[in-house]
Amino acid sequence: MDPSHAAALASLLGDGARVLTQPELVEQLSRDFYWYSPVLRKQLDGKVGDLVVQPLSAAEIQSVLGYCHAHNVAVTVRGAGTGNYGQAVPLQGGVVLDLARMDRIETIQPEGVAVCEPGVRLGVLENEARKSGWELRCYPSTIVKATVGGFLGGGSGGIGSVAHGNLRDFATVRALEVVTMEAEPRLLRHEGEAVHDILHAWGTNGVITRIWLALAPAVQWSQCAVAFDSFDAAFDFSELIANQKQWIKRLVTTFEWPIPSFFTPVTQYAPKGKALIFFLIASGQLAALEAAARESGGAASYAGVYLGLRTRPLLSDYTWNHTTLWAMKTDEAYTYLQCAFDPATAREQLRKLKDRFGQEILFHTEFWKNGEGQMIPGAIPLVYYTTEERLNEMIDFCREIGVFVANPHVNNVEGGGRYRADNVQLLAKRRYDPKGLLNPGKMATFEPETAATGAAAK
Ligand code: FAD
């Protein structure tokens, strides 16, 4: 990249300290958790931006994008860089647009909608919302570090999804503002259905600068770990609690042994050889849950009140994709898949996978509600990685037996399994980034505007 761009961008912002060029900082802010995947590790190691820009406002983002558009400089947006498919890794150098400093919570509206900037950490928003009787509907297990903008750009759901669905469901994202990548970047508001043009587009079709996020009434939660002799029994009980409407729950996570043995700080709650379930349950229902578990042959190995994100132990730190992290700490050969089982035939699907792959696949299920209100036995199973061929064989087999796979070993929006069939993300990219400068390479079906025609290619 032409070195004069750094000085020009610094002068645009009127603050050279917010244009970072030190190689170690640029490298650090070009990385995310792509190394979770041995396949992506090979593809993305060594990919870095040329410099980092840290804007403070939508107006500054408009100036930066206008400049980059004029000079054909690629721009990759970054929240906290906790995405695990290399979403925030710049493939073609250029500017890393680090939004961590745009971290203002404007208001928590009385009807339970938070209005905030994209760099707000989800954990900060959760704490703030609770002060006025609200909490996040769903959040990733990276809540402490991850940003609201990054969750909208690259996340899907997590803790809370068992009650409120994923981020894209039930109008959780009420509205957003987005800056376009054009000669004169526009600041546009998307609301209602139109938020889906931008959600989970990996920052390829606009920079989200303001968000209206619907919250849920706050609940006093308790945590509980329940052990069962077999995974089948644990799965049965977790499915029962997930499905029965009377239980007020935020988390229902089930682990096959030996996964609980990987959770080194809490192995005292993981009886040897047993399957384990982690719950977040309304405090008023904790005793009833323990009793129900006993009746089903389980035994609580831990129970305690949840006092916010500083609670120790914090059971959610071992759930969703944190499970994979603990496994990788034990043995680097572990990686993962993201699956959704069929509620009607999940047991049969699980059995077929076990028969075929044995200990190469270890079950870790997460229940969530889909957009139609149906409870889905989702899963982020651990996979003992040997070769890419074997991993693909497992993915193909899952699909053959009707298990949905959002493949976390590909580095484009379409391949990841959460691309919308109605193409709205691609259509928005054609409108808002016709030159294809936003996070280039990550929307595989997009073809940039051709110099010859000046029009976006079909
Ligand atoms: P980043 O990684 O910085 O960005 C993610 C994507 O969004 C990138 O493509 C980026 O370009 C784009 N983006 C960022 N900000 C904007 C913006 N303002 N406008 C437009 N695009 C933008 N995810 C889940 O959904 N659920 C989980 O439970 C979960 N658990 C995880 C556990 C671990 C241990 C790890 C490593 C990851 C996990 N993830 C999970 C993935 C990730 O943490 C979340 O999706 C998180 O919300 C990403 O936020 P971030 O700020 O780190 O985003």
Coordinates of C-alpha atoms and ligand atoms in Angstrom, one line a residue:
M1 CA 0.0 0.0 0.0
D2 CA 1.2 3.5 -0.8
P3 CA 2.8 4.8 2.5
S4 CA 1.2 8.3 1.9
H5 CA -2.2 6.8 2.8
A6 CA -1.3 6.7 6.5
A7 CA -0.5 10.4 6.6
A8 CA -3.6 11.3 4.5
L9 CA -5.9 9.3 6.8
A10 CA -4.3 10.8 9.9
S11 CA -5.0 14.2 8.5
L12 CA -8.6 13.3 7.7
L13 CA -9.1 12.3 11.4
G14 CA -7.1 15.2 12.6
D15 CA -5.4 12.7 15.0
G16 CA -2.4 10.7 14.0
A17 CA -2.6 8.6 17.1
R18 CA -5.7 6.9 15.7
V19 CA -3.8 5.6 12.6
L20 CA -1.7 2.7 13.7
T21 CA 1.2 1.5 11.5
Q22 CA 3.5 -0.3 14.0
P23 CA 3.8 -3.8 12.4
E24 CA 3.2 -5.7 15.7
L25 CA 0.0 -3.8 16.4
V26 CA -1.3 -4.0 12.9
E27 CA -0.6 -7.8 12.9
Q28 CA -2.4 -8.2 16.3
L29 CA -5.5 -6.3 15.0
S30 CA -5.5 -8.3 11.8
R31 CA -6.1 -11.6 13.6
D32 CA -9.1 -13.3 15.0
F33 CA -9.7 -16.9 16.3
Y34 CA -9.5 -18.5 12.8
W35 CA -6.8 -20.8 14.2
Y36 CA -9.7 -22.8 15.8
S37 CA -9.8 -24.4 12.4
P38 CA -6.8 -26.4 11.1
V39 CA -8.1 -25.7 7.6
L40 CA -8.3 -22.0 8.0
R41 CA -5.0 -21.8 9.8
K42 CA -3.3 -22.9 6.6
Q43 CA -5.2 -20.4 4.5
L44 CA -5.1 -17.3 6.8
D45 CA -1.8 -17.4 8.6
G46 CA 0.3 -14.4 7.7
K47 CA -2.6 -12.3 6.3
V48 CA -2.4 -8.8 7.6
G49 CA -3.7 -5.3 6.9
D50 CA -1.3 -2.4 6.1
L51 CA -2.6 -0.1 8.8
V52 CA -5.3 0.3 11.4
V53 CA -7.7 3.3 11.7
Q54 CA -9.7 3.9 14.9
P55 CA -12.7 6.1 14.1
L56 CA -14.8 7.8 16.8
S57 CA -18.0 8.6 14.9
A58 CA -20.1 7.7 11.8
A59 CA -18.9 10.9 10.2
E60 CA -15.3 9.9 10.5
I61 CA -16.1 6.5 9.0
Q62 CA -17.8 8.3 6.1
S63 CA -14.6 10.3 5.5
V64 CA -12.4 7.2 5.8
L65 CA -14.5 5.1 3.4
G66 CA -14.8 8.0 1.0
Y67 CA -11.0 8.2 0.9
C68 CA -10.5 4.5 0.5
H69 CA -13.1 4.4 -2.3
A70 CA -11.2 7.1 -4.2
H71 CA -7.9 5.2 -3.8
N72 CA -9.2 1.7 -4.2
V73 CA -8.0 0.7 -0.7
A74 CA -9.6 -2.4 0.9
V75 CA -11.3 -1.9 4.3
T76 CA -11.9 -4.7 6.9
V77 CA -14.1 -3.9 9.8
R78 CA -13.2 -5.2 13.2
G79 CA -15.0 -5.4 16.5
A80 CA -13.0 -7.4 19.1
G81 CA -11.7 -10.0 16.7
T82 CA -13.2 -13.0 18.5
G83 CA -14.8 -14.4 15.4
N84 CA -13.6 -17.9 14.6
Y85 CA -13.9 -18.2 10.9
G86 CA -11.4 -15.5 10.0
Q87 CA -14.2 -13.1 9.4
A88 CA -12.1 -10.1 10.5
V89 CA -8.8 -11.2 8.8
P90 CA -8.0 -8.9 5.9
L91 CA -7.3 -11.0 2.8
Q92 CA -6.0 -8.2 0.7
G93 CA -4.2 -5.9 3.1
G94 CA -5.5 -2.3 3.3
V95 CA -7.1 -0.7 6.3
V96 CA -8.3 -2.5 9.3
L97 CA -11.2 -0.3 10.7
D98 CA -11.1 -0.9 14.4
L99 CA -14.4 0.2 16.0
A100 CA -13.5 -0.6 19.6
R101 CA -13.5 3.2 20.5
M102 CA -17.1 3.7 19.3
D103 CA -18.4 2.3 22.6
R104 CA -21.1 4.6 23.7
I105 CA -24.4 3.2 25.1
E106 CA -26.9 6.0 24.2
T107 CA -29.9 4.8 26.1
I108 CA -31.8 1.8 27.4
Q109 CA -35.3 2.7 26.3
P110 CA -38.1 2.1 28.9
E111 CA -39.7 -0.5 26.6
G112 CA -36.4 -2.6 26.6
V113 CA -34.5 -1.5 23.5
A114 CA -30.8 -0.6 23.8
V115 CA -29.5 2.0 21.5
C116 CA -25.7 1.9 21.2
E117 CA -22.6 2.2 19.0
P118 CA -21.0 -0.9 17.5
G119 CA -17.9 -1.0 19.7
V120 CA -19.8 -1.5 22.9
R121 CA -18.8 -4.8 24.6
L122 CA -21.7 -7.1 25.0
G123 CA -20.8 -7.7 28.7
V124 CA -20.9 -3.9 29.4
L125 CA -24.3 -3.7 27.7
E126 CA -25.6 -6.7 29.7
N127 CA -24.5 -5.0 33.0
E128 CA -26.0 -1.7 32.0
A129 CA -29.3 -3.2 30.9
R130 CA -29.6 -5.1 34.2
K131 CA -29.5 -1.8 36.1
S132 CA -32.8 -0.9 34.5
G133 CA -34.4 -4.4 34.8
W134 CA -33.4 -5.8 31.3
E135 CA -30.8 -8.2 30.0
L136 CA -29.5 -9.4 26.6
R137 CA -31.8 -11.8 24.9
C138 CA -28.9 -13.9 23.6
Y139 CA -25.1 -13.5 23.7
P140 CA -22.0 -15.5 22.7
S141 CA -19.8 -17.1 25.3
T142 CA -17.3 -14.4 24.4
I143 CA -19.6 -11.8 25.9
V144 CA -16.9 -10.1 28.0
K145 CA -14.7 -9.2 25.0
A146 CA -17.0 -9.3 21.9
T147 CA -18.7 -6.2 20.6
V148 CA -22.3 -5.6 19.6
G149 CA -21.3 -4.7 16.1
G150 CA -19.2 -7.8 15.7
F151 CA -22.0 -10.0 17.0
L152 CA -24.3 -8.5 14.4
G153 CA -21.6 -8.8 11.7
G154 CA -20.4 -12.3 12.4
G155 CA -22.2 -14.0 15.3
S156 CA -25.3 -16.0 15.5
G157 CA -26.6 -16.7 19.0
G158 CA -25.6 -18.3 22.3
I159 CA -26.6 -18.1 25.9
G160 CA -30.2 -17.1 26.0
S161 CA -31.1 -18.6 22.5
V162 CA -32.9 -21.5 24.3
A163 CA -35.5 -18.9 25.3
H164 CA -35.3 -16.1 22.8
G165 CA -33.9 -17.6 19.6
N166 CA -30.8 -16.5 17.8
L167 CA -29.8 -12.9 17.0
R168 CA -31.7 -12.9 13.7
D169 CA -35.0 -14.1 15.2
F170 CA -37.9 -12.4 16.8
A171 CA -36.9 -8.9 15.7
T172 CA -34.1 -8.8 18.2
V173 CA -32.2 -6.4 16.0
R174 CA -34.8 -3.7 15.6
A175 CA -32.8 -1.3 13.5
L176 CA -29.3 -0.3 12.5
E177 CA -27.4 2.4 10.8
V178 CA -24.8 1.6 8.2
V179 CA -22.2 3.5 6.3
T180 CA -21.8 2.6 2.6
M181 CA -18.6 2.3 0.6
E182 CA -19.1 4.7 -2.3
A183 CA -17.6 7.9 -3.7
E184 CA -19.8 9.7 -1.1
P185 CA -20.5 7.3 1.6
R186 CA -24.1 7.4 2.8
L187 CA -25.4 6.8 6.4
L188 CA -28.5 4.7 6.0
R189 CA -31.0 3.3 8.5
H190 CA -32.3 -0.2 8.1
E191 CA -35.2 -1.4 10.2
G192 CA -37.6 -4.3 10.4
E193 CA -36.9 -7.0 7.8
A194 CA -34.3 -4.7 6.1
V195 CA -31.8 -5.4 9.0
H196 CA -31.2 -8.8 7.4
D197 CA -29.5 -7.1 4.4
I198 CA -26.6 -6.4 6.8
L199 CA -26.8 -9.0 9.6
H200 CA -24.1 -11.7 9.4
A201 CA -22.6 -10.3 6.2
W202 CA -19.1 -10.1 7.8
G203 CA -18.8 -6.4 7.2
T204 CA -18.8 -7.0 3.5
N205 CA -21.7 -4.7 2.6
G206 CA -21.5 -1.7 5.0
V207 CA -20.2 -0.6 8.4
I208 CA -22.7 -0.7 11.2
T209 CA -22.5 2.5 13.2
R210 CA -25.6 2.5 15.5
I211 CA -27.8 -0.4 16.7
W212 CA -31.3 -0.7 18.2
L213 CA -31.2 -4.1 20.1
A214 CA -34.3 -5.5 21.8
L215 CA -33.7 -6.8 25.3
A216 CA -35.5 -9.3 27.6
P217 CA -36.8 -8.6 31.1
A218 CA -34.0 -9.5 33.6
V219 CA -34.3 -12.7 35.6
Q220 CA -32.4 -13.7 38.8
W221 CA -30.5 -16.7 37.5
S222 CA -28.8 -19.6 39.2
Q223 CA -26.3 -22.0 37.7
C224 CA -26.5 -25.8 38.0
A225 CA -24.4 -28.7 36.8
V226 CA -26.0 -32.1 36.7
A227 CA -24.2 -35.4 36.0
F228 CA -25.7 -38.5 34.4
D229 CA -24.3 -42.0 33.9
S230 CA -24.7 -41.8 30.1
F231 CA -24.8 -39.2 27.4
D232 CA -28.2 -40.6 26.3
A233 CA -29.7 -40.0 29.7
A234 CA -28.2 -36.5 29.9
F235 CA -29.5 -35.7 26.4
D236 CA -33.0 -36.9 27.4
F237 CA -33.1 -34.8 30.5
S238 CA -31.7 -31.7 28.8
E239 CA -34.2 -32.0 25.9
L240 CA -37.0 -32.3 28.5
I241 CA -36.1 -29.1 30.3
A242 CA -35.4 -27.3 27.0
N243 CA -38.9 -28.2 25.7
Q244 CA -41.1 -27.8 28.8
K245 CA -42.3 -24.3 28.8
Q246 CA -42.6 -23.9 32.6
W247 CA -38.8 -23.9 33.0
I248 CA -37.3 -20.4 32.8
K249 CA -33.9 -21.0 31.4
R250 CA -31.0 -19.3 29.7
L251 CA -28.7 -22.2 29.0
V252 CA -29.0 -25.9 28.5
T253 CA -25.7 -27.5 27.5
T254 CA -24.9 -31.2 27.4
F255 CA -21.4 -32.8 27.3
E256 CA -20.4 -36.3 26.5
W257 CA -17.5 -37.6 28.7
P258 CA -14.5 -36.9 28.4
I259 CA -15.4 -33.3 27.5
P260 CA -16.0 -32.3 31.1
S261 CA -12.5 -33.5 32.0
F262 CA -11.1 -30.7 29.7
F263 CA -12.6 -28.0 32.0
T264 CA -9.5 -27.8 34.3
P265 CA -10.8 -25.1 36.6
V266 CA -14.0 -26.9 37.4
T267 CA -13.2 -30.6 37.2
Q268 CA -14.3 -31.0 40.8
Y269 CA -17.9 -30.7 39.4
A270 CA -17.3 -33.2 36.7
P271 CA -17.5 -36.8 38.1
K272 CA -15.3 -39.1 36.2
G273 CA -16.9 -41.0 33.3
K274 CA -20.2 -39.1 33.5
A275 CA -22.0 -36.9 31.0
L276 CA -22.7 -33.4 32.3
I277 CA -25.3 -30.7 31.8
F278 CA -24.8 -27.0 32.5
F279 CA -27.9 -25.0 33.2
L280 CA -28.7 -21.3 33.8
I281 CA -32.2 -21.5 35.4
A282 CA -34.4 -19.0 37.2
S283 CA -33.3 -19.1 40.9
G284 CA -36.9 -19.8 42.0
Q285 CA -36.8 -23.1 40.0
L286 CA -33.3 -24.3 41.1
A287 CA -34.6 -26.7 43.8
A288 CA -37.3 -28.1 41.5
L289 CA -34.7 -28.6 38.7
E290 CA -32.4 -30.6 41.1
A291 CA -35.4 -32.7 42.2
A292 CA -36.4 -33.4 38.6
A293 CA -32.8 -34.3 37.8
R294 CA -32.7 -36.8 40.7
E295 CA -36.0 -38.4 39.5
S296 CA -34.4 -38.9 36.1
G297 CA -31.3 -40.5 37.5
G298 CA -29.1 -37.5 37.6
A299 CA -27.3 -35.7 40.4
A300 CA -26.4 -32.1 40.8
S301 CA -22.6 -31.7 41.1
Y302 CA -22.8 -27.9 41.5
A303 CA -25.5 -25.3 42.2
G304 CA -25.2 -21.6 43.0
V305 CA -26.6 -18.2 42.4
Y306 CA -25.4 -16.4 39.4
L307 CA -24.2 -12.9 40.3
G308 CA -23.3 -11.6 36.9
L309 CA -20.3 -12.2 34.7
R310 CA -17.8 -12.1 37.5
T311 CA -19.4 -15.2 39.2
R312 CA -16.9 -17.9 39.8
P313 CA -17.2 -20.5 38.5
L314 CA -19.0 -19.1 35.5
L315 CA -20.4 -22.1 33.8
S316 CA -21.1 -20.3 30.6
D317 CA -17.3 -20.0 30.2
Y318 CA -17.3 -23.7 29.2
T319 CA -20.3 -23.7 26.8
W320 CA -20.9 -22.7 23.2
N321 CA -17.6 -22.3 21.4
H322 CA -15.6 -22.0 24.7
T323 CA -16.0 -25.8 24.9
T324 CA -13.7 -26.1 21.9
L325 CA -11.2 -23.8 23.4
W326 CA -10.9 -26.0 26.6
A327 CA -10.5 -29.1 24.4
M328 CA -7.8 -27.4 22.3
K329 CA -5.9 -26.5 25.5
T330 CA -5.9 -30.2 26.4
D331 CA -5.0 -31.5 22.9
E332 CA -4.4 -29.2 19.9
A333 CA -5.8 -31.8 17.5
Y334 CA -9.4 -31.0 18.6
T335 CA -11.5 -28.8 16.3
Y336 CA -15.2 -28.6 15.9
L337 CA -18.4 -28.5 13.8
Q338 CA -21.6 -26.5 14.1
C339 CA -24.6 -28.6 13.7
A340 CA -28.4 -28.6 14.1
F341 CA -30.0 -32.0 14.6
D342 CA -33.6 -32.8 13.6
P343 CA -35.7 -32.6 16.8
A344 CA -37.7 -35.7 15.6
T345 CA -34.8 -38.0 14.9
A346 CA -31.9 -36.5 16.8
R347 CA -31.2 -39.7 18.8
E348 CA -30.9 -41.7 15.6
Q349 CA -28.7 -39.1 14.0
L350 CA -26.4 -39.1 17.1
R351 CA -26.2 -42.9 17.1
K352 CA -25.3 -43.0 13.4
L353 CA -22.5 -40.5 13.9
K354 CA -21.2 -42.4 16.9
D355 CA -21.3 -45.7 15.0
R356 CA -19.4 -44.3 12.1
F357 CA -16.9 -42.0 13.8
G358 CA -16.6 -43.3 17.4
Q359 CA -14.4 -41.1 19.6
E360 CA -13.4 -38.9 16.6
I361 CA -16.6 -37.0 17.4
L362 CA -17.5 -36.0 21.0
F363 CA -21.0 -34.7 21.5
H364 CA -21.6 -31.2 22.9
T365 CA -25.2 -30.1 22.4
E366 CA -26.7 -26.6 22.8
F367 CA -30.5 -26.2 22.7
W368 CA -31.9 -23.2 21.0
K369 CA -35.2 -22.0 19.7
N370 CA -35.5 -21.4 16.0
G371 CA -37.4 -18.5 14.4
E372 CA -40.6 -20.5 14.3
G373 CA -40.4 -21.2 18.0
Q374 CA -39.3 -24.9 17.6
M375 CA -36.6 -26.2 20.0
I376 CA -33.6 -27.3 18.1
P377 CA -31.0 -29.8 19.5
G378 CA -28.0 -27.8 18.2
A379 CA -24.5 -29.0 18.6
I380 CA -20.9 -27.8 18.5
P381 CA -19.4 -31.3 18.6
L382 CA -15.7 -31.7 19.1
V383 CA -13.9 -33.4 16.2
Y384 CA -10.5 -35.1 16.6
Y385 CA -8.8 -33.7 13.5
T386 CA -6.6 -35.9 11.4
T387 CA -7.0 -34.7 7.8
E388 CA -9.1 -32.3 5.8
E389 CA -10.5 -35.2 3.8
R390 CA -11.7 -36.9 7.0
L391 CA -13.2 -33.7 8.3
N392 CA -15.1 -33.3 5.0
E393 CA -16.2 -36.9 5.1
M394 CA -17.8 -36.2 8.5
I395 CA -19.5 -33.0 7.2
D396 CA -20.8 -35.0 4.2
F397 CA -22.1 -37.8 6.4
C398 CA -23.9 -35.3 8.7
R399 CA -25.6 -33.8 5.7
E400 CA -26.5 -37.3 4.3
I401 CA -28.3 -38.2 7.5
G402 CA -30.1 -34.8 7.7
V403 CA -27.9 -33.0 10.2
F404 CA -27.5 -29.3 9.2
V405 CA -23.9 -28.1 9.2
A406 CA -22.8 -24.5 9.3
N407 CA -19.3 -25.2 8.2
P408 CA -16.8 -23.2 10.4
H409 CA -13.9 -24.3 8.2
V410 CA -14.6 -22.0 5.3
N411 CA -13.8 -18.3 5.0
N412 CA -16.7 -16.9 3.1
V413 CA -20.2 -15.8 4.1
E414 CA -22.0 -18.3 1.8
G415 CA -20.0 -21.3 2.8
G416 CA -20.5 -20.7 6.5
G417 CA -24.1 -21.8 6.3
R418 CA -25.8 -18.7 7.6
Y419 CA -26.1 -16.9 4.2
R420 CA -29.7 -16.0 3.4
A421 CA -31.3 -17.9 0.6
D422 CA -33.0 -14.7 -0.6
N423 CA -29.6 -13.2 -1.4
V424 CA -30.3 -10.0 0.4
Q425 CA -26.8 -9.7 1.8
L426 CA -25.4 -9.9 -1.8
L427 CA -27.9 -7.5 -3.1
A428 CA -27.0 -5.0 -0.4
K429 CA -23.3 -5.5 -1.3
R430 CA -24.0 -4.6 -4.9
R431 CA -25.8 -1.4 -3.8
Y432 CA -23.4 -0.3 -1.0
D433 CA -20.0 -1.6 -2.1
P434 CA -20.0 -1.8 -5.9
K435 CA -16.2 -1.8 -6.1
G436 CA -16.0 -4.7 -3.6
L437 CA -13.6 -3.0 -1.2
L438 CA -15.3 -4.0 2.1
N439 CA -13.7 -7.1 3.5
P440 CA -12.8 -8.3 0.0
G441 CA -12.8 -12.0 -0.7
K442 CA -15.4 -12.9 1.9
M443 CA -18.5 -12.8 -0.2
A444 CA -17.8 -15.5 -2.8
T445 CA -20.8 -14.9 -5.0
F446 CA -20.0 -11.1 -5.4
E447 CA -18.3 -9.8 -8.6
P448 CA -17.0 -6.3 -8.3
E449 CA -17.9 -3.4 -10.6
T450 CA -16.0 -3.8 -13.9
A451 CA -13.8 -0.9 -15.0
A452 CA -15.1 -1.3 -18.5
T453 CA -18.8 -0.9 -17.8
G454 CA -18.7 1.0 -14.5
A455 CA -21.6 -1.2 -13.5
A456 CA -21.8 -3.9 -10.9
A457 CA -21.4 -7.3 -12.6
K458 CA -24.3 -9.7 -12.2
Ligands
FAD1 P1 -15.2 -9.5 15.1 O1 -14.6 -10.9 15.2 O2 -14.3 -8.4 15.3 O3 -16.0 -9.4 13.8 C1 -16.9 -10.4 13.3 C2 -17.3 -10.0 11.9 O4 -18.2 -8.9 12.0 C3 -16.2 -9.6 11.0 O5 -16.5 -10.1 9.7 C4 -16.2 -8.1 11.0 O6 -15.7 -7.6 9.8 C5 -17.7 -7.8 11.2 N1 -17.9 -6.6 11.9 C6 -17.4 -6.2 13.1 N2 -18.0 -5.0 13.4 C7 -18.8 -4.6 12.4 C8 -19.6 -3.5 12.2 N3 -19.6 -2.5 13.0 N4 -20.2 -3.4 11.0 C9 -20.2 -4.4 10.1 N5 -19.5 -5.5 10.3 C10 -18.8 -5.6 11.4 N6 -20.3 -16.7 18.3 C11 -21.7 -16.9 18.6 O7 -22.5 -16.4 17.8 N7 -22.0 -17.6 19.7 C12 -21.2 -18.1 20.6 O8 -21.6 -18.6 21.6 C13 -19.8 -17.9 20.3 N8 -18.8 -18.4 21.1 C14 -17.5 -18.2 20.9 C15 -16.5 -18.7 21.8 C16 -15.2 -18.5 21.5 C17 -14.2 -19.0 22.5 C18 -14.8 -17.8 20.3 C19 -13.4 -17.6 20.0 C20 -15.7 -17.3 19.5 C21 -17.1 -17.5 19.7 N9 -18.1 -17.0 18.9 C22 -19.4 -17.2 19.1 C23 -17.7 -16.1 17.8 C24 -17.6 -14.6 18.2 O9 -17.0 -14.5 19.5 C25 -18.9 -13.9 18.2 O10 -19.6 -14.0 17.0 C26 -18.7 -12.4 18.6 O11 -20.0 -11.8 18.7 C27 -17.9 -11.6 17.5 O12 -17.8 -10.3 18.0 P2 -16.4 -9.4 17.8 O13 -16.6 -8.1 18.3 O14 -15.3 -10.2 18.3 O15 -16.4 -9.4 16.2

